[in-house]
Coordinates of C-alpha atoms (C1' of nucleotides) in Angstrom, one line a residue:
Chain A
M3 CA -73.7 -86.4 -87.8
L4 CA -71.0 -88.3 -86.0
V5 CA -70.7 -85.7 -83.3
Q6 CA -74.4 -86.1 -82.5
A7 CA -73.9 -89.9 -82.3
A8 CA -71.0 -89.4 -80.0
R9 CA -73.0 -87.1 -77.8
Q10 CA -75.7 -89.7 -77.5
V11 CA -73.1 -92.3 -76.5
I12 CA -71.6 -90.0 -73.9
A13 CA -75.0 -89.2 -72.5
E14 CA -75.6 -92.9 -72.0
R15 CA -72.2 -94.2 -70.9
G16 CA -70.2 -91.2 -69.8
L17 CA -67.2 -89.5 -71.2
H18 CA -64.6 -92.0 -70.1
A19 CA -66.6 -95.0 -71.1
T20 CA -67.0 -93.8 -74.7
T21 CA -64.9 -95.6 -77.2
L22 CA -64.2 -95.1 -80.9
R23 CA -66.2 -98.3 -81.6
D24 CA -69.1 -97.1 -79.6
V25 CA -69.2 -93.8 -81.6
A26 CA -68.9 -95.7 -84.9
A27 CA -71.7 -98.1 -84.0
A28 CA -73.9 -95.2 -82.9
G29 CA -73.2 -93.4 -86.1
E30 CA -73.7 -96.6 -88.1
V31 CA -70.3 -96.3 -89.7
A32 CA -67.0 -98.3 -89.5
V33 CA -64.3 -97.3 -87.1
G34 CA -62.1 -96.3 -89.9
T35 CA -64.6 -93.6 -90.8
V36 CA -64.3 -92.0 -87.4
T37 CA -60.6 -91.9 -87.5
Y38 CA -60.7 -90.6 -91.0
H39 CA -62.7 -87.5 -90.0
F40 CA -61.1 -87.0 -86.6
S41 CA -57.5 -87.2 -85.5
G42 CA -58.6 -89.5 -82.6
I43 CA -61.0 -90.1 -79.9
A44 CA -59.9 -87.0 -78.0
E45 CA -60.9 -84.8 -80.9
V46 CA -64.3 -86.4 -81.1
L47 CA -64.9 -85.7 -77.4
A48 CA -63.7 -82.2 -77.7
E49 CA -65.9 -81.6 -80.7
V50 CA -68.9 -82.9 -78.8
L51 CA -68.2 -80.4 -76.0
R52 CA -67.7 -77.6 -78.5
A53 CA -71.0 -78.4 -80.3
E54 CA -72.8 -78.7 -77.0
M55 CA -71.7 -75.2 -76.0
R56 CA -72.6 -73.8 -79.4
D57 CA -76.1 -75.5 -79.5
Y58 CA -77.2 -75.3 -76.0
S59 CA -75.4 -72.7 -74.0
E60 CA -74.6 -69.9 -76.4
P61 CA -78.2 -69.2 -77.5
I62 CA -79.2 -68.8 -73.9
M63 CA -76.3 -66.4 -73.4
A64 CA -77.2 -64.5 -76.5
S65 CA -80.8 -64.0 -75.5
A66 CA -79.6 -62.9 -72.1
A67 CA -77.3 -60.4 -73.6
A68 CA -80.1 -59.1 -75.7
A69 CA -82.5 -58.6 -72.9
P70 CA -83.6 -55.0 -72.4
E71 CA -83.5 -55.1 -68.6
G72 CA -80.9 -56.5 -66.2
R73 CA -83.4 -58.6 -64.4
E74 CA -84.8 -60.1 -67.6
A75 CA -81.3 -61.0 -68.7
L76 CA -80.7 -63.0 -65.6
R77 CA -84.1 -64.5 -65.8
H78 CA -83.4 -65.8 -69.3
M79 CA -80.3 -67.5 -68.0
V80 CA -82.2 -69.1 -65.1
S81 CA -85.0 -70.4 -67.2
G82 CA -82.8 -71.5 -70.0
L83 CA -80.0 -73.1 -68.0
L84 CA -82.1 -74.7 -65.3
A85 CA -84.8 -76.0 -67.7
D86 CA -86.9 -79.1 -67.3
G87 CA -86.5 -82.1 -69.5
R88 CA -83.8 -84.3 -70.8
R89 CA -82.0 -81.8 -72.9
A90 CA -80.9 -79.6 -70.0
R91 CA -80.3 -82.7 -67.8
D92 CA -77.9 -84.3 -70.4
H93 CA -76.2 -81.0 -71.0
W94 CA -75.3 -80.6 -67.3
R95 CA -74.3 -84.2 -66.9
L96 CA -71.9 -83.7 -69.8
W97 CA -70.7 -80.6 -68.1
L98 CA -70.0 -82.5 -65.0
D99 CA -67.7 -84.8 -66.9
F100 CA -66.1 -81.6 -68.2
W101 CA -65.4 -80.4 -64.7
A102 CA -63.8 -83.7 -63.8
L103 CA -61.8 -83.7 -67.0
S104 CA -60.4 -80.2 -66.5
V105 CA -58.9 -81.2 -63.2
H106 CA -56.2 -83.2 -64.9
E107 CA -56.2 -81.9 -68.5
S108 CA -54.7 -78.5 -68.6
A109 CA -56.1 -77.7 -72.0
Y110 CA -59.6 -78.2 -70.8
A111 CA -58.9 -76.3 -67.6
Q112 CA -57.8 -73.3 -69.7
W113 CA -60.9 -73.5 -71.8
Q114 CA -63.1 -73.7 -68.8
R115 CA -61.4 -70.7 -67.3
E116 CA -62.3 -68.7 -70.4
I117 CA -65.9 -69.9 -70.3
Y118 CA -66.3 -68.9 -66.7
A119 CA -64.7 -65.6 -67.4
Q120 CA -67.3 -64.9 -70.1
L121 CA -70.1 -66.2 -67.9
H122 CA -69.0 -63.9 -65.0
A123 CA -68.7 -61.0 -67.3
L124 CA -72.2 -61.6 -68.7
V125 CA -73.8 -62.0 -65.4
Q126 CA -72.0 -59.0 -64.0
R127 CA -73.3 -56.9 -66.9
G128 CA -76.8 -58.2 -66.1
Y129 CA -76.5 -57.1 -62.5
L130 CA -75.1 -53.7 -63.3
A131 CA -77.8 -53.1 -65.8
G132 CA -80.4 -54.2 -63.3
Y133 CA -79.0 -51.8 -60.7
A134 CA -79.0 -49.0 -63.2
D135 CA -82.5 -49.6 -64.6
G136 CA -84.1 -50.4 -61.3
S137 CA -85.1 -53.9 -62.2
L138 CA -82.8 -55.3 -59.5
P139 CA -82.4 -53.9 -56.0
C140 CA -79.1 -52.3 -55.4
P141 CA -76.8 -53.7 -52.7
A142 CA -75.5 -51.6 -49.9
G143 CA -73.4 -48.8 -51.1
V144 CA -74.6 -48.8 -54.6
T145 CA -77.1 -46.5 -56.3
P146 CA -78.6 -46.6 -59.7
A147 CA -76.5 -43.6 -60.6
A148 CA -73.3 -45.4 -59.4
A149 CA -74.2 -48.4 -61.6
G150 CA -74.3 -46.1 -64.6
A151 CA -77.9 -45.2 -64.9
D152 CA -77.1 -41.7 -66.2
S153 CA -73.5 -41.8 -67.3
G154 CA -73.5 -45.3 -68.7
R155 CA -70.4 -46.0 -66.8
A156 CA -70.4 -47.7 -63.4
T157 CA -68.2 -46.7 -60.5
A158 CA -65.5 -49.1 -59.3
A159 CA -67.5 -49.9 -56.2
A160 CA -70.6 -50.7 -58.2
D161 CA -68.5 -52.8 -60.6
A162 CA -67.1 -54.8 -57.7
A163 CA -70.5 -55.3 -56.1
A164 CA -71.8 -56.6 -59.4
R165 CA -68.9 -58.9 -59.8
E166 CA -69.4 -60.3 -56.3
A167 CA -73.0 -60.9 -57.1
A168 CA -72.1 -62.6 -60.4
V169 CA -69.7 -65.0 -58.7
R170 CA -72.4 -65.8 -56.2
F171 CA -75.0 -66.2 -58.9
V172 CA -72.8 -68.6 -60.9
A173 CA -71.9 -70.6 -57.9
L174 CA -75.5 -70.9 -56.8
M175 CA -76.4 -72.1 -60.3
D176 CA -73.6 -74.6 -60.4
G177 CA -74.5 -76.0 -57.0
L178 CA -78.2 -76.2 -57.8
V179 CA -77.3 -78.1 -61.0
V180 CA -75.6 -80.7 -58.9
Q181 CA -78.7 -81.1 -56.7
C182 CA -81.3 -81.2 -59.4
Y183 CA -79.8 -82.9 -62.4
L184 CA -77.9 -85.8 -60.9
P185 CA -79.7 -89.1 -60.5
Q186 CA -81.5 -89.4 -57.2
A187 CA -81.9 -85.6 -57.1
V188 CA -83.7 -84.3 -54.1
I189 CA -84.9 -81.0 -55.7
S190 CA -86.6 -80.4 -59.1
P191 CA -85.3 -78.0 -61.7
A192 CA -88.4 -75.8 -60.9
T193 CA -87.4 -75.6 -57.3
A194 CA -83.8 -74.8 -58.4
R195 CA -85.1 -71.9 -60.6
E196 CA -87.2 -70.6 -57.8
L197 CA -84.3 -70.6 -55.4
L198 CA -82.0 -68.9 -57.8
L199 CA -84.6 -66.3 -58.7
T200 CA -85.3 -65.4 -55.0
A201 CA -81.5 -65.0 -54.6
L202 CA -81.7 -62.1 -57.1
F203 CA -83.5 -60.1 -54.5
P204 CA -82.1 -59.7 -51.1
P205 CA -84.6 -61.5 -48.8
S206 CA -85.3 -58.2 -47.1
R207 CA -87.6 -59.1 -44.3
P208 CA -90.7 -57.0 -44.2
S209 CA -89.2 -54.5 -41.8
L210 CA -90.4 -54.8 -38.2
P211 CA -86.9 -55.0 -37.1
A212 CA -87.6 -54.1 -33.5
S213 CA -91.1 -55.4 -33.1
R214 CA -90.1 -59.0 -32.8
P215 CA -91.1 -59.5 -29.2
P216 CA -89.7 -62.6 -27.8
E217 CA -86.3 -62.6 -26.1
P218 CA -84.7 -65.9 -26.2
S219 CA -85.2 -66.7 -22.6
R220 CA -82.3 -69.1 -22.4
P221 CA -79.3 -70.1 -24.4
A222 CA -81.1 -72.9 -26.0
P223 CA -79.4 -76.2 -26.0
T224 CA -79.2 -76.3 -29.8
G225 CA -80.6 -79.7 -30.0
V226 CA -78.3 -81.9 -32.0
P227 CA -80.0 -85.2 -31.7
G228 CA -78.1 -87.5 -33.8
G229 CA -74.6 -86.9 -35.0
P230 CA -73.7 -87.5 -38.6
T231 CA -75.1 -90.9 -39.1
D232 CA -72.5 -93.2 -40.5
R233 CA -73.0 -95.8 -43.1
A234 CA -71.2 -98.9 -44.0
Chain B
M4 CA -51.7 -98.3 -46.6
L5 CA -52.8 -99.3 -50.1
V6 CA -55.8 -97.1 -49.9
Q7 CA -53.6 -94.0 -49.2
A8 CA -51.4 -95.0 -52.1
A9 CA -54.5 -95.2 -54.3
R10 CA -55.7 -91.9 -53.1
Q11 CA -52.4 -90.4 -54.1
V12 CA -52.6 -91.8 -57.6
I13 CA -56.1 -90.6 -58.0
A14 CA -55.2 -87.1 -56.9
E15 CA -52.5 -87.1 -59.6
R16 CA -54.1 -88.9 -62.5
G17 CA -57.8 -88.8 -61.8
L18 CA -60.3 -91.6 -61.0
H19 CA -60.6 -93.1 -64.5
A20 CA -56.9 -93.0 -65.2
T21 CA -56.0 -95.0 -62.1
T22 CA -55.1 -98.6 -62.8
L23 CA -54.3 -101.5 -60.6
R24 CA -50.7 -101.3 -61.6
D25 CA -50.5 -97.7 -60.7
V26 CA -51.9 -98.4 -57.3
A27 CA -49.5 -101.3 -56.8
A28 CA -46.5 -99.3 -57.9
A29 CA -47.5 -96.4 -55.6
G30 CA -47.9 -98.8 -52.7
E31 CA -44.7 -100.6 -53.6
V32 CA -46.3 -103.9 -53.8
A33 CA -47.0 -106.4 -56.7
V34 CA -50.3 -106.3 -58.6
G35 CA -51.2 -109.6 -57.1
T36 CA -51.2 -108.1 -53.6
V37 CA -53.8 -105.5 -54.6
T38 CA -56.1 -108.2 -56.0
Y39 CA -55.5 -110.2 -52.9
H40 CA -56.8 -107.6 -50.6
F41 CA -59.5 -106.2 -52.9
S42 CA -62.0 -107.8 -55.1
G43 CA -61.0 -105.6 -57.9
I44 CA -60.1 -102.1 -59.0
A45 CA -63.7 -100.9 -58.3
E46 CA -63.4 -101.9 -54.7
V47 CA -60.2 -100.0 -54.3
L48 CA -61.7 -96.8 -55.7
A49 CA -64.8 -97.2 -53.5
E50 CA -62.6 -97.7 -50.5
V51 CA -60.7 -94.5 -51.3
L52 CA -63.9 -92.6 -51.4
R53 CA -65.1 -94.1 -48.2
A54 CA -61.8 -93.3 -46.4
E55 CA -61.9 -89.8 -47.8
M56 CA -65.3 -89.2 -46.3
R57 CA -64.3 -90.7 -43.0
D58 CA -61.0 -88.8 -42.7
Y59 CA -61.9 -85.4 -44.2
S60 CA -65.6 -84.8 -44.2
E61 CA -66.9 -86.5 -41.2
P62 CA -64.7 -84.7 -38.6
I63 CA -65.9 -81.4 -39.9
M64 CA -69.5 -82.5 -39.8
A65 CA -69.0 -83.7 -36.2
S66 CA -67.4 -80.5 -35.1
A67 CA -70.3 -78.6 -36.7
A68 CA -72.8 -80.8 -35.0
A69 CA -71.2 -80.2 -31.6
A70 CA -71.1 -76.4 -32.0
P71 CA -73.0 -74.6 -29.2
E72 CA -74.6 -72.0 -31.6
G73 CA -76.2 -72.4 -35.0
R74 CA -74.0 -69.8 -36.6
E75 CA -70.9 -71.5 -35.2
A76 CA -72.0 -74.8 -36.6
L77 CA -72.2 -73.4 -40.1
R78 CA -69.0 -71.4 -39.7
H79 CA -67.2 -74.7 -38.8
M80 CA -68.5 -76.2 -42.0
V81 CA -67.4 -73.2 -44.1
S82 CA -63.9 -73.0 -42.7
G83 CA -63.4 -76.7 -42.7
L84 CA -64.8 -77.5 -46.1
L85 CA -63.5 -74.5 -48.0
A86 CA -60.1 -74.5 -46.4
D87 CA -56.8 -73.5 -48.0
G88 CA -54.2 -75.9 -49.0
R89 CA -53.7 -79.0 -50.9
R90 CA -55.7 -81.3 -48.6
A91 CA -59.1 -79.5 -49.2
R92 CA -58.3 -79.0 -52.9
D93 CA -57.5 -82.7 -53.5
H94 CA -60.6 -83.7 -51.5
W95 CA -62.9 -81.6 -53.7
R96 CA -61.2 -82.7 -56.9
L97 CA -61.9 -86.3 -55.9
W98 CA -65.4 -85.3 -55.1
L99 CA -65.8 -83.9 -58.6
D100 CA -64.9 -87.3 -60.0
F101 CA -67.5 -88.7 -57.6
W102 CA -70.1 -86.5 -59.1
A103 CA -69.3 -87.5 -62.6
L104 CA -69.2 -91.2 -61.6
S105 CA -72.6 -91.1 -59.9
V106 CA -74.2 -90.0 -63.1
H107 CA -73.8 -93.4 -64.7
E108 CA -73.2 -95.7 -61.7
S109 CA -76.4 -96.1 -59.8
A110 CA -74.7 -97.4 -56.7
Y111 CA -72.7 -94.3 -56.4
A112 CA -75.8 -92.2 -57.1
Q113 CA -77.6 -93.8 -54.2
W114 CA -74.7 -93.3 -51.9
Q115 CA -74.4 -89.7 -52.9
R116 CA -78.1 -89.2 -52.3
E117 CA -77.6 -90.4 -48.7
I118 CA -74.6 -88.1 -48.2
Y119 CA -76.6 -85.1 -49.4
A120 CA -79.5 -86.0 -47.3
Q121 CA -77.3 -86.1 -44.2
L122 CA -75.6 -82.8 -45.2
H123 CA -79.0 -81.1 -45.8
A124 CA -80.2 -82.3 -42.4
L125 CA -77.1 -81.1 -40.6
V126 CA -77.2 -77.7 -42.2
Q127 CA -80.9 -77.4 -41.6
R128 CA -80.4 -78.1 -37.9
G129 CA -77.7 -75.4 -37.9
Y130 CA -80.0 -72.9 -39.4
L131 CA -82.9 -73.8 -37.0
A132 CA -80.6 -73.6 -34.0
G133 CA -79.3 -70.3 -35.3
Y134 CA -82.8 -68.9 -35.7
A135 CA -83.7 -70.1 -32.2
D136 CA -80.6 -68.9 -30.3
G137 CA -80.4 -65.6 -32.2
S138 CA -77.0 -66.2 -33.8
L139 CA -78.6 -66.1 -37.2
P140 CA -81.2 -63.7 -38.4
C141 CA -84.6 -65.2 -38.9
P142 CA -86.1 -65.2 -42.4
A143 CA -89.5 -63.7 -43.2
G144 CA -92.2 -65.4 -41.3
V145 CA -90.0 -67.1 -38.7
T146 CA -89.4 -66.1 -35.2
P147 CA -86.9 -67.6 -32.6
A148 CA -89.9 -69.1 -30.9
A149 CA -91.1 -70.6 -34.1
A150 CA -87.7 -72.1 -34.6
G151 CA -88.0 -73.8 -31.2
A152 CA -86.2 -71.3 -28.9
D153 CA -88.6 -72.1 -26.1
S154 CA -90.3 -75.4 -26.9
G155 CA -87.3 -77.0 -28.5
R156 CA -89.5 -77.9 -31.4
A157 CA -89.7 -75.9 -34.6
T158 CA -92.9 -75.1 -36.4
A159 CA -93.5 -76.6 -39.9
A160 CA -92.9 -73.2 -41.4
A161 CA -89.7 -72.6 -39.6
D162 CA -88.6 -76.1 -40.6
A163 CA -89.4 -75.4 -44.3
A164 CA -87.5 -72.1 -44.2
A165 CA -84.5 -73.7 -42.6
R166 CA -84.6 -76.5 -45.2
E167 CA -84.7 -74.0 -48.0
A168 CA -81.8 -72.1 -46.5
A169 CA -79.9 -75.4 -46.2
V170 CA -80.4 -76.3 -49.9
R171 CA -79.2 -72.9 -50.8
F172 CA -76.2 -73.1 -48.5
V173 CA -75.1 -76.5 -49.8
A174 CA -75.6 -75.3 -53.4
L175 CA -73.6 -72.2 -52.9
M176 CA -70.8 -74.2 -51.3
D177 CA -70.7 -76.7 -54.1
G178 CA -70.7 -74.0 -56.7
L179 CA -67.9 -72.1 -54.9
V180 CA -65.9 -75.3 -54.8
V181 CA -66.0 -75.5 -58.5
Q182 CA -64.8 -71.9 -58.9
C183 CA -62.0 -72.1 -56.3
Y184 CA -60.6 -75.6 -56.4
L185 CA -60.4 -76.3 -60.1
P186 CA -57.2 -75.5 -61.9
Q187 CA -57.2 -71.9 -63.3
A188 CA -59.5 -70.9 -60.5
V189 CA -60.6 -67.3 -60.5
I190 CA -61.4 -67.0 -56.8
S191 CA -59.5 -68.1 -53.8
P192 CA -60.8 -70.4 -51.0
A193 CA -60.7 -67.3 -48.7
T194 CA -62.9 -65.4 -51.1
A195 CA -65.2 -68.4 -51.3
R196 CA -65.5 -68.6 -47.5
E197 CA -66.2 -64.9 -47.3
L198 CA -69.0 -65.1 -49.9
L199 CA -70.6 -68.1 -48.2
L200 CA -70.4 -66.4 -44.8
T201 CA -72.0 -63.2 -46.0
A202 CA -74.8 -65.4 -47.5
L203 CA -75.7 -66.4 -44.0
F204 CA -76.9 -63.0 -43.3
P205 CA -79.4 -60.9 -45.4
P206 CA -76.9 -58.9 -47.4
S207 CA -78.3 -55.4 -47.4
R208 CA -79.1 -54.9 -43.8
P209 CA -76.5 -53.2 -41.6
S210 CA -78.5 -53.6 -38.4
L211 CA -77.7 -56.3 -36.0
P212 CA -79.9 -59.4 -35.7
A213 CA -81.9 -57.6 -33.0
S214 CA -81.4 -60.2 -30.4
R215 CA -78.6 -58.9 -28.2
P216 CA -76.4 -55.9 -28.2
P217 CA -73.1 -57.5 -27.2
E218 CA -72.3 -58.6 -30.6
P219 CA -68.9 -57.8 -32.1
S220 CA -69.0 -55.9 -35.3
R221 CA -69.7 -57.9 -38.4
P222 CA -67.5 -57.8 -41.6
A223 CA -70.2 -55.7 -43.1
P224 CA -71.6 -56.4 -46.5
T225 CA -68.8 -54.9 -48.5
G226 CA -66.7 -57.9 -49.1
V227 CA -65.0 -57.2 -52.3
P228 CA -63.5 -60.2 -54.1
G229 CA -59.9 -59.3 -54.8
G230 CA -58.2 -60.1 -58.0
P231 CA -58.0 -63.5 -59.3
T232 CA -55.6 -65.1 -56.9
D233 CA -54.3 -68.2 -58.4
R234 CA -52.2 -70.9 -56.8
A235 CA -50.0 -73.6 -58.0
Chain C
dC14 C1' -64.2 -94.5 -120.6
dG15 C1' -59.8 -93.3 -117.8
dG16 C1' -58.1 -90.7 -114.1
dC17 C1' -58.5 -88.5 -109.9
dT18 C1' -60.2 -87.6 -105.2
dA19 C1' -63.0 -88.0 -101.1
dA20 C1' -65.1 -91.2 -98.3
dT21 C1' -65.7 -95.6 -96.4
dC22 C1' -64.6 -99.9 -94.8
dG23 C1' -62.7 -103.6 -91.7
dG24 C1' -58.9 -106.4 -90.5
dG25 C1' -54.8 -106.3 -87.9
dC26 C1' -51.4 -104.6 -84.6
dG27 C1' -49.2 -103.1 -80.4
dG28 C1' -50.3 -101.8 -76.0
dC29 C1' -52.7 -101.7 -71.8
dT30 C1' -56.3 -103.4 -68.9
dG31 C1' -58.3 -106.4 -65.0
dT32 C1' -58.0 -110.7 -63.2
dA33 C1' -56.6 -115.6 -62.3
dC34 C1' -53.4 -118.6 -60.4
dG35 C1' -49.4 -121.3 -59.1
dA36 C1' -45.0 -120.4 -56.6
dT37 C1' -42.9 -118.5 -52.8
dT38 C1' -42.2 -116.6 -48.3
dA39 C1' -43.0 -115.4 -43.3
dG40 C1' -45.0 -116.2 -39.1
dC41 C1' -47.1 -119.2 -35.7
dC42 C1' -48.8 -123.2 -33.1
dC43 C1' -48.2 -128.0 -31.8
Chain D
dG23 C1' -39.1 -130.0 -37.6
dG24 C1' -44.0 -130.5 -39.6
dG25 C1' -48.0 -128.5 -40.8
dC26 C1' -51.0 -124.7 -41.5
dT27 C1' -52.3 -120.0 -42.9
dA28 C1' -51.9 -115.3 -44.4
dA29 C1' -49.6 -112.6 -47.4
dT30 C1' -46.9 -111.5 -51.3
dC31 C1' -45.2 -112.1 -55.7
dG32 C1' -45.0 -112.1 -60.8
dT33 C1' -46.3 -114.3 -64.8
dA34 C1' -50.0 -115.5 -67.9
dC35 C1' -54.1 -114.7 -70.4
dA36 C1' -58.2 -113.0 -72.5
dG37 C1' -60.2 -108.8 -73.8
dC38 C1' -60.6 -104.2 -75.2
dC39 C1' -58.5 -100.0 -76.5
dG40 C1' -56.9 -96.5 -80.1
dC41 C1' -55.0 -96.3 -84.3
dC42 C1' -52.9 -97.6 -88.8
dC43 C1' -53.4 -98.8 -93.5
dG44 C1' -54.4 -101.2 -97.7
dA45 C1' -58.6 -102.3 -100.3
dT46 C1' -62.9 -100.7 -102.0
dT47 C1' -66.5 -97.7 -103.5
dA48 C1' -68.8 -93.4 -105.2
dG49 C1' -68.9 -89.2 -107.4
dC50 C1' -67.1 -86.0 -110.7
dC51 C1' -64.7 -84.1 -114.7
dG52 C1' -62.5 -84.0 -119.3

DNA sequence: CGGCTAATCGGGCGGCTGTACGATTAGCCC
DNA sequence: GGGCTAATCGTACAGCCGCCCGATTAGCCG
């Protein structure tokens, strides 16, 4: 498939360095064949993006949506989207090009807005379900009943709390992607998964709120040894 | 300055759509003048990135490093890096191009690795200082003393906890950037700042950090993201 | 077989790119 | 003024880009 060939080229050279002739060569066809099936290079790239969403992202979302528990839904997303291996890495590197593209191409910006809206909604539902079924700890001011455990309908406050959690969840995931899938990454996907999963639960310290003995005897000089080290 | 002109062009058209002639036109000089001062278009772009770091990012890092308290240091970073207005927006949009670029240009990947290493170190120092001076709540297993309140030196466990917090802080910031500075953003920079600040404190605990009573009341955990506040 | 269509091919074209380079100017020192 | 250098200019050129389009092939049907 030409789209797969194009995807391969993009993974190697990047979105902006991918030419019609590259795609044709990778697909072992002539350039005319590419322009025969697609209106232009832009349509090829758009199709790659669309296929990538369909093949990689959507199955994960579907399995998350089908999870019986809220916590399981979010866990599916974490393990699926922050997976090990080249597949996930290439997917996110492509997505990075997508981000940059959407800054100056309004059509892509609009599309991305829709994708994020769906993602937010899905994660929000996961949180709400988790609050309701007890698989996720409720934030302050929310009870399982308020999340819809009995009635099936969440209160406005629970809805807002779940939405805030969803925005944070998605942001944390996006940021971890940057740190674990770019070249020269300093953390592994496994570490990223762990960090994201622990964020699902408030790091409620094992009580002992008052038993911590030591008073900070002095203001502490806040040692800041070296300033931000410059580079040439 | 030619670099400023180039920065303007990049902000409008994007990194890959910026040509020598665009830069020359924006700087009101001839193309030959650009190639006289720079070895090529690549050097122009690299110089723009370097200048952007020097002018925007480094002052914020410096003010964070100079903050007397750990919490204040991180607050400086949040308010400076997730600011309102076009300046911060353009900075992060340029940074997005940088991410995409570093995927396939190893020199940029290496540079970015160094920048993230510095960023992690700075945030980690902020957390450690905050644990020690009581301005930030200690995570499980860490005490102010362990963070170096008395000795000035943190234990390995406190160091690791602060590093984990730093990775999470940076990831959350990067992810919020994506959601609030891209076109069609669904959250505002103000909402992003609020989300990041509440992440500094364990979300579900209304009690104060147990260190000292004279602490002004905290925004409390109920920070509801308002509706999608777009901007032009 | 003749006729039709879908698919493929590849040469060619106009346009834009980065870069090289000689011509020109401005400032400065002796 | 004469000589030198830094800076600027604009044209020229080779190369690559997306895209067009006529030629060619393969498959199918009556």
